[in-house]
CSV table of C-alpha atoms and ligand atoms in Angstrom, one decimal:
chain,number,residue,atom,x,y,z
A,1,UNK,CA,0.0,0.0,0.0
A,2,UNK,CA,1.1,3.7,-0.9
A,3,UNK,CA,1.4,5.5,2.0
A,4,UNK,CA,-0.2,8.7,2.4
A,5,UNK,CA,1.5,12.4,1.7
A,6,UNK,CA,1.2,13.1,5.2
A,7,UNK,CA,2.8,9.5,6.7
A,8,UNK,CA,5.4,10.8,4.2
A,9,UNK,CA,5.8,14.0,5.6
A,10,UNK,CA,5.8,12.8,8.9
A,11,UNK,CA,7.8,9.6,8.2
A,12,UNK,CA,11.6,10.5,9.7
A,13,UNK,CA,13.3,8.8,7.2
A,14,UNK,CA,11.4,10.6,4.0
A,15,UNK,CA,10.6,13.8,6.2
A,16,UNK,CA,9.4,17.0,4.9
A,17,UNK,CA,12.6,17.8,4.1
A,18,UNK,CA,12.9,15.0,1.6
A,19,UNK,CA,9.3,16.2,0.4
A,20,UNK,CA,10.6,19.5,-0.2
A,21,UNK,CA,13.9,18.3,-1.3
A,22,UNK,CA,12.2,16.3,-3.9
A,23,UNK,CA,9.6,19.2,-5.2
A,24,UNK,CA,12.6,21.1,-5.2
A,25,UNK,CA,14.6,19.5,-7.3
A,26,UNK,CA,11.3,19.0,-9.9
A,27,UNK,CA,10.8,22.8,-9.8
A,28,UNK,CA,14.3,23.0,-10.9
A,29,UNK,CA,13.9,20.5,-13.7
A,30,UNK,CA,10.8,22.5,-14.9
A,31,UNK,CA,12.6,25.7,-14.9
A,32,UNK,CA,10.7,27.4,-12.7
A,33,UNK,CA,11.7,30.2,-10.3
A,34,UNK,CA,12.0,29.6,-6.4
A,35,UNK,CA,8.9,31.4,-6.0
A,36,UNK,CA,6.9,29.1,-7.6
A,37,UNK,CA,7.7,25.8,-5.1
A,38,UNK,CA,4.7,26.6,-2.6
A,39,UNK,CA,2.4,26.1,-5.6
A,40,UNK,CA,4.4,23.2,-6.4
A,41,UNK,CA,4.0,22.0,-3.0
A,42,UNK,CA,0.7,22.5,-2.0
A,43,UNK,CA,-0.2,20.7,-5.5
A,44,UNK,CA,1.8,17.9,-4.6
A,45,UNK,CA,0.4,17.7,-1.2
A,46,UNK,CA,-3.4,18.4,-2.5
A,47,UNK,CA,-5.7,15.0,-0.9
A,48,UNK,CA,-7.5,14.9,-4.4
A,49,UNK,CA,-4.7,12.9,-6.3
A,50,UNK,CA,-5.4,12.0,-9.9
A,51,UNK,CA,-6.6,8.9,-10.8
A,52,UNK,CA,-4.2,7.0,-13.0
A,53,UNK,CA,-4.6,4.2,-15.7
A,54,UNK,CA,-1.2,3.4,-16.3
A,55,UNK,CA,-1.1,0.6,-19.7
A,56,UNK,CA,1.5,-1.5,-20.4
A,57,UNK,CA,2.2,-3.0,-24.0
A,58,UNK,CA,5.4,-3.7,-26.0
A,59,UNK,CA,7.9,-3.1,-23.8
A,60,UNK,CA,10.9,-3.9,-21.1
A,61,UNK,CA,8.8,-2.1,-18.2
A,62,UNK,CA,12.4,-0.8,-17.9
A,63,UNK,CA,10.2,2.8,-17.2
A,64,UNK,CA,8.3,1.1,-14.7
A,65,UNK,CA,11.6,0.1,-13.3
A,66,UNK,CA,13.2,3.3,-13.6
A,67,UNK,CA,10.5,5.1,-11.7
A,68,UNK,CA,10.1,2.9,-8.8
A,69,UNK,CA,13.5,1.3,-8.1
A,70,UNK,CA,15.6,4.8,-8.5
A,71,UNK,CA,18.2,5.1,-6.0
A,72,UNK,CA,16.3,8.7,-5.3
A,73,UNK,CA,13.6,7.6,-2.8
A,74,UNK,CA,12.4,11.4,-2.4
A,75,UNK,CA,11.4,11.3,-6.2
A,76,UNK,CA,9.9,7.3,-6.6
A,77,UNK,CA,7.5,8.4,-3.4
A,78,UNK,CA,6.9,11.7,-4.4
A,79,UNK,CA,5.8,9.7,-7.6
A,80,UNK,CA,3.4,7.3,-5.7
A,81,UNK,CA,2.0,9.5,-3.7
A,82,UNK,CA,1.3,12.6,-5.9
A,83,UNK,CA,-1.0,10.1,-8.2
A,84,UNK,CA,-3.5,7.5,-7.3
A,85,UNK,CA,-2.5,4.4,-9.4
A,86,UNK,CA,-5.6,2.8,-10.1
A,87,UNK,CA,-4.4,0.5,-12.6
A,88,UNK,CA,-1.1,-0.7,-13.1
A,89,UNK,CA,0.0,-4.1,-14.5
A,90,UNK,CA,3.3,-4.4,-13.2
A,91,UNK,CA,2.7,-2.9,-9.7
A,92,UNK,CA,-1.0,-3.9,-8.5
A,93,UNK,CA,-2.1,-7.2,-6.4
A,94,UNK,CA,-4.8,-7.7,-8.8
A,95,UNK,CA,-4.6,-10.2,-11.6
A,96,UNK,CA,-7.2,-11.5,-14.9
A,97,UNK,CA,-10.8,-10.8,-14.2
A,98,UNK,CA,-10.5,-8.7,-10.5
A,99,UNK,CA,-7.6,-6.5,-12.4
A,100,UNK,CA,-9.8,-5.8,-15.1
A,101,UNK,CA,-12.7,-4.8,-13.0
A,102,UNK,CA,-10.5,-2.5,-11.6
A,103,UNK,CA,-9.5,-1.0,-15.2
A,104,UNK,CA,-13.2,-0.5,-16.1
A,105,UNK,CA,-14.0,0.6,-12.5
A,106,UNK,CA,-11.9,3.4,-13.0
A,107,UNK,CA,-12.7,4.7,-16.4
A,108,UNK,CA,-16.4,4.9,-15.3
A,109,UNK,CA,-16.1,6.3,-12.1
A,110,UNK,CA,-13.7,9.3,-13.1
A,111,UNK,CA,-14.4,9.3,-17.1
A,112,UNK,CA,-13.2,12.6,-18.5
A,113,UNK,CA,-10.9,13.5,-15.3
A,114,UNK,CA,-8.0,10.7,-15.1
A,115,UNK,CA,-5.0,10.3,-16.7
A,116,UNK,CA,-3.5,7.6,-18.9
A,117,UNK,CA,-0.3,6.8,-18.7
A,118,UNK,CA,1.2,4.3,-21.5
A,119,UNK,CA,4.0,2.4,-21.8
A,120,UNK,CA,5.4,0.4,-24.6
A,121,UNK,CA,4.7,0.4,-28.1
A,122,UNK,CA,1.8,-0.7,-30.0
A,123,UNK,CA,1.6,-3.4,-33.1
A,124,UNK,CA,-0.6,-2.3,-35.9
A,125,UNK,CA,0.0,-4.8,-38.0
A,126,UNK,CA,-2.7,-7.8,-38.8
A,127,UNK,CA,-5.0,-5.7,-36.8
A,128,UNK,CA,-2.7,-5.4,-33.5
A,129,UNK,CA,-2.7,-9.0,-33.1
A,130,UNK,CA,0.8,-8.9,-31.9
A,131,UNK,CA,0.0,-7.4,-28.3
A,132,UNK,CA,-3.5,-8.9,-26.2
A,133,UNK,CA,-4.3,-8.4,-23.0
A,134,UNK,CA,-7.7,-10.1,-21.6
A,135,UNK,CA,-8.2,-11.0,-25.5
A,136,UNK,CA,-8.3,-7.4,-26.6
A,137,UNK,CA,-5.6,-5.9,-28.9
A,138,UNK,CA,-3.0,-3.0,-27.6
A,139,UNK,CA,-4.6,-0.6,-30.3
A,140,UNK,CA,-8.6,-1.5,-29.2
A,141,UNK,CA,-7.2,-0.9,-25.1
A,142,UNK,CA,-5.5,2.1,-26.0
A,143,UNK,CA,-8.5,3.5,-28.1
A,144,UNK,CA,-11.1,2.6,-25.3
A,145,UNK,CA,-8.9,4.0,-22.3
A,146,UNK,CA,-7.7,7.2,-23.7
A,147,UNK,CA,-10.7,8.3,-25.2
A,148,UNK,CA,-12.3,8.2,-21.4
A,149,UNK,CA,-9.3,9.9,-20.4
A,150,UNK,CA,-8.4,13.4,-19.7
A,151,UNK,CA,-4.9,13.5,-21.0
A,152,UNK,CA,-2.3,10.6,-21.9
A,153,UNK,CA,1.3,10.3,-21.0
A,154,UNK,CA,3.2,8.6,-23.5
A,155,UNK,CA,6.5,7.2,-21.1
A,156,UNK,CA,9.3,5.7,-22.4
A,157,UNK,CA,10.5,5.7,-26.6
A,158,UNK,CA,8.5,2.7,-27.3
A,159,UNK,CA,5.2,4.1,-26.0
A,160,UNK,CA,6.4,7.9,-27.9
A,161,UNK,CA,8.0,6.6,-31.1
A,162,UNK,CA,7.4,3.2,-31.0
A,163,UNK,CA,10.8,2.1,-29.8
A,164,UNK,CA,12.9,-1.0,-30.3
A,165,UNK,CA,9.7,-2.8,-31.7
A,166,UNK,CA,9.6,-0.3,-34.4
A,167,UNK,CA,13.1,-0.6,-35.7
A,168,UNK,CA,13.4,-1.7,-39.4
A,169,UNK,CA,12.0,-3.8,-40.4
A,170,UNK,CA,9.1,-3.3,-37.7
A,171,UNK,CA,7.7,-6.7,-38.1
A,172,UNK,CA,4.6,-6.0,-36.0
A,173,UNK,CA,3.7,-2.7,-37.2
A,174,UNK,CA,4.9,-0.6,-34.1
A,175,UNK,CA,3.8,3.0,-33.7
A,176,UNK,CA,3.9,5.5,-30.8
A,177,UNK,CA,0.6,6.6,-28.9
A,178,UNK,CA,0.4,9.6,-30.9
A,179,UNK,CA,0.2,8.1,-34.1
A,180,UNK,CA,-3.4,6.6,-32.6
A,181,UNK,CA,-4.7,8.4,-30.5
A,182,UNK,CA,-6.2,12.0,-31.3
A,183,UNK,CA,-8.9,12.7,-29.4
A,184,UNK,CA,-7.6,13.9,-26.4
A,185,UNK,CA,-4.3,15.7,-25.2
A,186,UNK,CA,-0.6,13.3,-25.9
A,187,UNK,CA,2.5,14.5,-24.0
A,188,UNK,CA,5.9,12.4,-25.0
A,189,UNK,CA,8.3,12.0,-21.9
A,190,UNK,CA,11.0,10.2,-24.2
A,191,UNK,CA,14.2,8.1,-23.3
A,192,UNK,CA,14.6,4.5,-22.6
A,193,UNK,CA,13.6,5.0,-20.0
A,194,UNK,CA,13.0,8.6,-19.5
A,195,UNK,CA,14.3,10.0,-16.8
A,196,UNK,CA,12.0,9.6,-13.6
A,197,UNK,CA,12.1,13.9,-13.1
A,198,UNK,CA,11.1,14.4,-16.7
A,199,UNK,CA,8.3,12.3,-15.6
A,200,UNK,CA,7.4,13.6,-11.9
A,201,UNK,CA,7.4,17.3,-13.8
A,202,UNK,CA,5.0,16.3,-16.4
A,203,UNK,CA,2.8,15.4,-13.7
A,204,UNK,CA,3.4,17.8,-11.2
A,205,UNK,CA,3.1,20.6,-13.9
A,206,UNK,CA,-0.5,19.5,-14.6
A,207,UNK,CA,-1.4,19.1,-11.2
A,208,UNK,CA,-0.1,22.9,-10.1
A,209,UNK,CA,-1.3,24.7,-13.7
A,210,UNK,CA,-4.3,22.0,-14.7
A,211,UNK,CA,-2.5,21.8,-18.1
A,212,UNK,CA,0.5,19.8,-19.6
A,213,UNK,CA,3.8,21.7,-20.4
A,214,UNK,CA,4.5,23.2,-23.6
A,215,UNK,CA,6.0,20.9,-25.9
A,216,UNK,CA,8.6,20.6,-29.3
A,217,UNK,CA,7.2,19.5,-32.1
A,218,UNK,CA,7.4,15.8,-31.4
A,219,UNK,CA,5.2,16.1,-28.5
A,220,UNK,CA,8.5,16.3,-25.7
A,221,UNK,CA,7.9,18.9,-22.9
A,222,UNK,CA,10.2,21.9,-23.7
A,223,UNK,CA,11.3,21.8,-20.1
A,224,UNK,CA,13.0,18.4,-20.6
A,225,UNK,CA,13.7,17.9,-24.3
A,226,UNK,CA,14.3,21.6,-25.1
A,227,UNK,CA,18.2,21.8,-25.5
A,228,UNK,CA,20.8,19.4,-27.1
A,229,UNK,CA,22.7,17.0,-25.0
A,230,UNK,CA,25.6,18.2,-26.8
A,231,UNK,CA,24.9,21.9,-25.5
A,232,UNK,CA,25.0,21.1,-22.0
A,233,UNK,CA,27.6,18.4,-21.7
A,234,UNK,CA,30.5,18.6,-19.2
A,235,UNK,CA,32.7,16.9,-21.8
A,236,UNK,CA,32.1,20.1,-24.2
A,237,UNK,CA,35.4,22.0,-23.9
A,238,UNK,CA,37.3,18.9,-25.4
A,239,UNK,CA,34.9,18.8,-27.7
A,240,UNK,CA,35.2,22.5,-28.6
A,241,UNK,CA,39.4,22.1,-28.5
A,242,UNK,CA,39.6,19.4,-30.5
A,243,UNK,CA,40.3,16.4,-27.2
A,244,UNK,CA,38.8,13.5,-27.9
A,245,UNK,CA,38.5,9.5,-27.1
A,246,UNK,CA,39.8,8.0,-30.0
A,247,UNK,CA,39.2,4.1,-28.7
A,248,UNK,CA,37.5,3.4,-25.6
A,249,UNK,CA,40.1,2.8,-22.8
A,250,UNK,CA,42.9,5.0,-24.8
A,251,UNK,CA,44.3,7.9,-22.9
A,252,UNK,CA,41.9,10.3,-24.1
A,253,UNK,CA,39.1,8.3,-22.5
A,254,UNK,CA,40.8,7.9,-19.3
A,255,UNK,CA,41.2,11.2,-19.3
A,256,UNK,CA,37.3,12.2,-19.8
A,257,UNK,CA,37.9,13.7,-23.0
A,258,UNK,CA,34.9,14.1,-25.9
A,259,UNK,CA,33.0,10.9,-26.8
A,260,UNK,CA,31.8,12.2,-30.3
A,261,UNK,CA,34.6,10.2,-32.3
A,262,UNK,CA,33.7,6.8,-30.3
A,263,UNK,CA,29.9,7.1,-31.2
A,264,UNK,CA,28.4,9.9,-28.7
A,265,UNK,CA,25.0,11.1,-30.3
A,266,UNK,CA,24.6,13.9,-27.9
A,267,UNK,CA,24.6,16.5,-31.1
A,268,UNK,CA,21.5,15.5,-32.5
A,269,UNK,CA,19.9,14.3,-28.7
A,270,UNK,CA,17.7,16.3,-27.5
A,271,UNK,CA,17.5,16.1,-23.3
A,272,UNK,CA,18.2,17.1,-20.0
A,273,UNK,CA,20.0,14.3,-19.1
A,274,UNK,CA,23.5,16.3,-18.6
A,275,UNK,CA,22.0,19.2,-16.2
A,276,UNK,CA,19.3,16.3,-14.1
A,277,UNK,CA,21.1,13.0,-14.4
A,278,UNK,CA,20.1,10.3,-13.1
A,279,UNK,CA,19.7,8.3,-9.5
A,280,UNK,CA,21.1,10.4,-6.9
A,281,UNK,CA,24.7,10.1,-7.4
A,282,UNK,CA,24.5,12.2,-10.4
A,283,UNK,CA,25.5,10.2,-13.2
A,284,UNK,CA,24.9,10.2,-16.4
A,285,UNK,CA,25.5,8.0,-19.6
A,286,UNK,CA,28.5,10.5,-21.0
A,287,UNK,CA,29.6,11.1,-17.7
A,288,UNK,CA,30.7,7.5,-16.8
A,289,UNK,CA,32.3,7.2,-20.0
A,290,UNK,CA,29.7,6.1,-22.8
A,291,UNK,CA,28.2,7.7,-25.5
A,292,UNK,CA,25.0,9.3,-25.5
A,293,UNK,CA,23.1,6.7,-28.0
A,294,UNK,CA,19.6,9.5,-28.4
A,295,UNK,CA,17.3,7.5,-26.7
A,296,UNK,CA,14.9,10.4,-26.7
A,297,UNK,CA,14.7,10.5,-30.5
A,298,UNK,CA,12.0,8.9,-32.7
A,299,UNK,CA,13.5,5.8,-34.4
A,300,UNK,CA,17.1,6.1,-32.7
A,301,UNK,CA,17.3,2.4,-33.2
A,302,UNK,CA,17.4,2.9,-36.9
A,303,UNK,CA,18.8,6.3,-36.8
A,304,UNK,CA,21.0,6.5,-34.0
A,305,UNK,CA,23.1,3.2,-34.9
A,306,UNK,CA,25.7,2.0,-35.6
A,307,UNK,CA,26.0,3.0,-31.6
A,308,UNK,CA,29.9,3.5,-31.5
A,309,UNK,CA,30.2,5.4,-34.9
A,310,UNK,CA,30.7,8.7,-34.7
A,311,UNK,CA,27.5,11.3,-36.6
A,312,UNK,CA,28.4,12.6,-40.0
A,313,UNK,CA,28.9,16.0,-40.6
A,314,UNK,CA,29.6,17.3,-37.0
A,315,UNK,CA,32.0,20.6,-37.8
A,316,UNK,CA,34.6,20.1,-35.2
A,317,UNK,CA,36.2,23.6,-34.1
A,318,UNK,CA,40.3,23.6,-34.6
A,319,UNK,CA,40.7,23.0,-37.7
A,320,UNK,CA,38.9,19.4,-37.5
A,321,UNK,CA,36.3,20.4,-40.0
A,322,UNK,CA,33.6,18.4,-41.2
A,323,UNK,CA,34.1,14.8,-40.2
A,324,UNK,CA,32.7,13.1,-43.0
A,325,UNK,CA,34.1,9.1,-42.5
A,326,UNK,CA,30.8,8.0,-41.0
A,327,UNK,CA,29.1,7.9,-44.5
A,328,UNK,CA,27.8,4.4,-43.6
A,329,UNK,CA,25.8,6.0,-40.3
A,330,UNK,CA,24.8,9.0,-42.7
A,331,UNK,CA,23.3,6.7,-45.3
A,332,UNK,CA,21.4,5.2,-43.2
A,333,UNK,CA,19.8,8.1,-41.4
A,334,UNK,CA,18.9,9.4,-45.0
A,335,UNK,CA,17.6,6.1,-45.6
A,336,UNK,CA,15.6,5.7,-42.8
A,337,UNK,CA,14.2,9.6,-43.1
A,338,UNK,CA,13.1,8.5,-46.8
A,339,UNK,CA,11.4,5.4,-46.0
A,340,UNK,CA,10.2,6.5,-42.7
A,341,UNK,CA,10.0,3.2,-41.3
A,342,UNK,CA,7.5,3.3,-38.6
A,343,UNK,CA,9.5,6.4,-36.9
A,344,UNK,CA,8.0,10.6,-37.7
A,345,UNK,CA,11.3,11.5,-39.0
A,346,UNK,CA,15.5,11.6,-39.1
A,347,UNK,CA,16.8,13.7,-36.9
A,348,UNK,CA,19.3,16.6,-38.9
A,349,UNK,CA,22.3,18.8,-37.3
A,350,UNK,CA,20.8,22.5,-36.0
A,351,UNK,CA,17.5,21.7,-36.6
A,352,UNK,CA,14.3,20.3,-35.1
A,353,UNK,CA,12.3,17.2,-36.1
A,354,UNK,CA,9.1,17.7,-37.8
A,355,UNK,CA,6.6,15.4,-37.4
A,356,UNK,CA,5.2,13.2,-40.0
A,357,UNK,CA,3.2,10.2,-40.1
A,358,UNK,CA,4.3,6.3,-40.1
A,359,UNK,CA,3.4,3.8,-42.4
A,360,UNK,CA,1.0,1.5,-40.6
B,1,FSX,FE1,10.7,1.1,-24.0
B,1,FSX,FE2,9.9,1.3,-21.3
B,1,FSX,FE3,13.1,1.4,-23.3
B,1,FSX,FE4,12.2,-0.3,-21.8
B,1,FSX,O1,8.8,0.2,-20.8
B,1,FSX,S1,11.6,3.0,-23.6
B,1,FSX,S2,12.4,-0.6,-24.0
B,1,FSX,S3,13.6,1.2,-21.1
B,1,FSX,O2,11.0,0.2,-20.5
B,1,FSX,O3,9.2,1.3,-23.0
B,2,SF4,FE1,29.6,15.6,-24.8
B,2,SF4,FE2,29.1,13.8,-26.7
B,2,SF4,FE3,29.0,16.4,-27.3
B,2,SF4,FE4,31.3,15.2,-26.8
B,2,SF4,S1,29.9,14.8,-28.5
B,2,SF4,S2,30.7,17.2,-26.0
B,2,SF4,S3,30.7,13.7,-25.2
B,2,SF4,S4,27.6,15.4,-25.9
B,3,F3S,FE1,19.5,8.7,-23.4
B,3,F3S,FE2,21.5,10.1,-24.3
B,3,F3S,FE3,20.3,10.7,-22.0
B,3,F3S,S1,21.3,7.9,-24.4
B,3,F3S,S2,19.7,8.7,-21.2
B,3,F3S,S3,19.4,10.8,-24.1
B,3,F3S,S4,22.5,10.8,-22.5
């Protein structure tokens, strides 16, 4: 059982400190100004929590995971608490008929006012045959649930873009939430997984404003996705000098210097993982010493790969120029772009995605 907001508050070990700590740190993320943390705090504390419906289809549940398993206890029970999980496959007691009461329970008893919450992917091929739950197809759950809904999260790449499912040649027809559903507000908290802050703001912006964050034109809130990994990266000044890892395990990587030449995608990735990092001993994928792969991009499994090449067409200042050897990772982006295999489109260097439709 969740415990309450105030047995948190109260509880010694996750004290209001750790309450405030945690709202802190999410008002942060969501760029807003010191000023603003009562309002975040007296929304996070509010007894009417929203009802969730939280869907789980093609996927690792490695969201799930990253929510409730973070090594930052502040933020997985500020999670918990802030939101009354209704429904959630991976995290309730209830299984087959008694978890599907539940489900429709829910959707009648707060129709119009909950949230949905989806993770994974979802096969449209051979009429969505590919995912079933209670019998029912991913695509007919998703269409019943979030048209009763009030807005949907889309959490993780899979559930956004359609994910690993989705990467050529997408044998079960994988799309992202957005590319079905239409009728009511979509918001894209991107990465696999996404970072459990991205998340918590998402939320904790709709519960202090009643309305989701502005988003990019994939559907990302701005507050997250808004700047390039690339742009905030503590590896940046070897970047911008011309010090980089040639080989992993070389000198240059010992030494912490830029990733781009072994593979890092942080040029054309677009998140805040350099400036919230992850877990609460601040790490981050670059900043123990691997690439940034773009987890937060549509298609990056097609796109993004091969993982430890390094982009094409990356001017590097000092004389580097344009690095133009990775013609085999540039051909394939353009490939993928022009066949838009189940993903909205490529990403480019400088400039944002626009959003266009998969085949089905
Ligand atoms: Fe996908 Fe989430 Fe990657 Fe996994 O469920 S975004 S495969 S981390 O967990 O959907
Ligand atoms: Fe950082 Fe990667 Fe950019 Fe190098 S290429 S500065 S490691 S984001
Ligand atoms: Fe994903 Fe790159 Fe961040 S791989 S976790 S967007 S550093």
């Amino acid at each position: 059982m969740p415990i309450t907001i105030n047995e948190f508050i109260d509880d010694p070990k996750c004290n209001r400190r750790s309450f405030l700590k945690a709202c802190t740190i999410t008002a942060a993320a969501l760029g807003l100004s010191d000023a603003m943390i009562p309002r975040l705090v007296e929304a996070a504390a509010n007894p009417q929590r929203p009802p969730v419906v939280w869907l789980h289809f093609q996927e690792c549940t490695g969201c799930t995971e990253s929510l409730v398993r973070g090594s930052h206890p502040d933020i997985a029970r500020l999670i918990l608490d802030i939101i009354s999980l209704d429904y959630h496959e991976t995290l309730m007691a209830a299984a087959g008929h008694q978890a599907e009461k539940q489900l429709h329970e829910t959707m009648e008893k707060y129709q119009g006012k909950y949230l949905c919450v989806v993770e994974g992917g979802i096969p449209t091929k051979d009429n969505g045959i590919y995912c079933k739950i209670a019998g029912r197809t991913a695509m007919d759950i998703l269409a019943e649930v979030s048209s009763k809904s009030a807005a949907v999260i889309a959490i993780g790449n899979c559930a956004t873009y359609g994910g690993i499912q989705a990467a050529d040649p997408n044998p079960t027809g994988a799309v992202g939430v957005w590319d079905l559903v239409h009728d009511v507000p979509v918001i894209n908290v991107a990465g696999c997984p996404p970072n459990p802050i991205s998340f918590l703001g998402t939320v904790l912006h709709y519960l202090t404003f009643k309305r989701l964050p502005p988003t990019d034109q994939l559907g990302r809130p701005l507050f997250a996705y808004g700047r390039k990994i690339h742009d905030q990266c503590e590896r940046r000044a070897h970047f911008d000098e011309g010090r980089f890892a040639e080989r992993f395990g070389d000198t240059g990587h010992l030494a912490g210097y830029c990733l781009y030449k072994v593979g890092c995608k942080g040029p054309e990735t677009y998140a805040n993982c350099p400036a919230v990092r992850f877990n609460d001993v601040g790490v981050w994928p670059v900043g123990v010493g691997h690439g940034c792969i773009g987890c937060t991009e549509p298609g990056f499994w097609d796109t993004m790969t091969p993982f430890y090449e390094r982009l094409p067409n990356v001017p590097i200042p000092g004389g580097g120029g344009i690095v133009a050897s990775a013609e085999s990772t540039g051909k394939k982006i353009l490939a993928v772009a022009g066949a838009a295999v189940g993903i909205h489109a490529a990403v480019g260097i400088g400039k944002r995605i626009v959003k266009g439709k998969s085949e089905k």
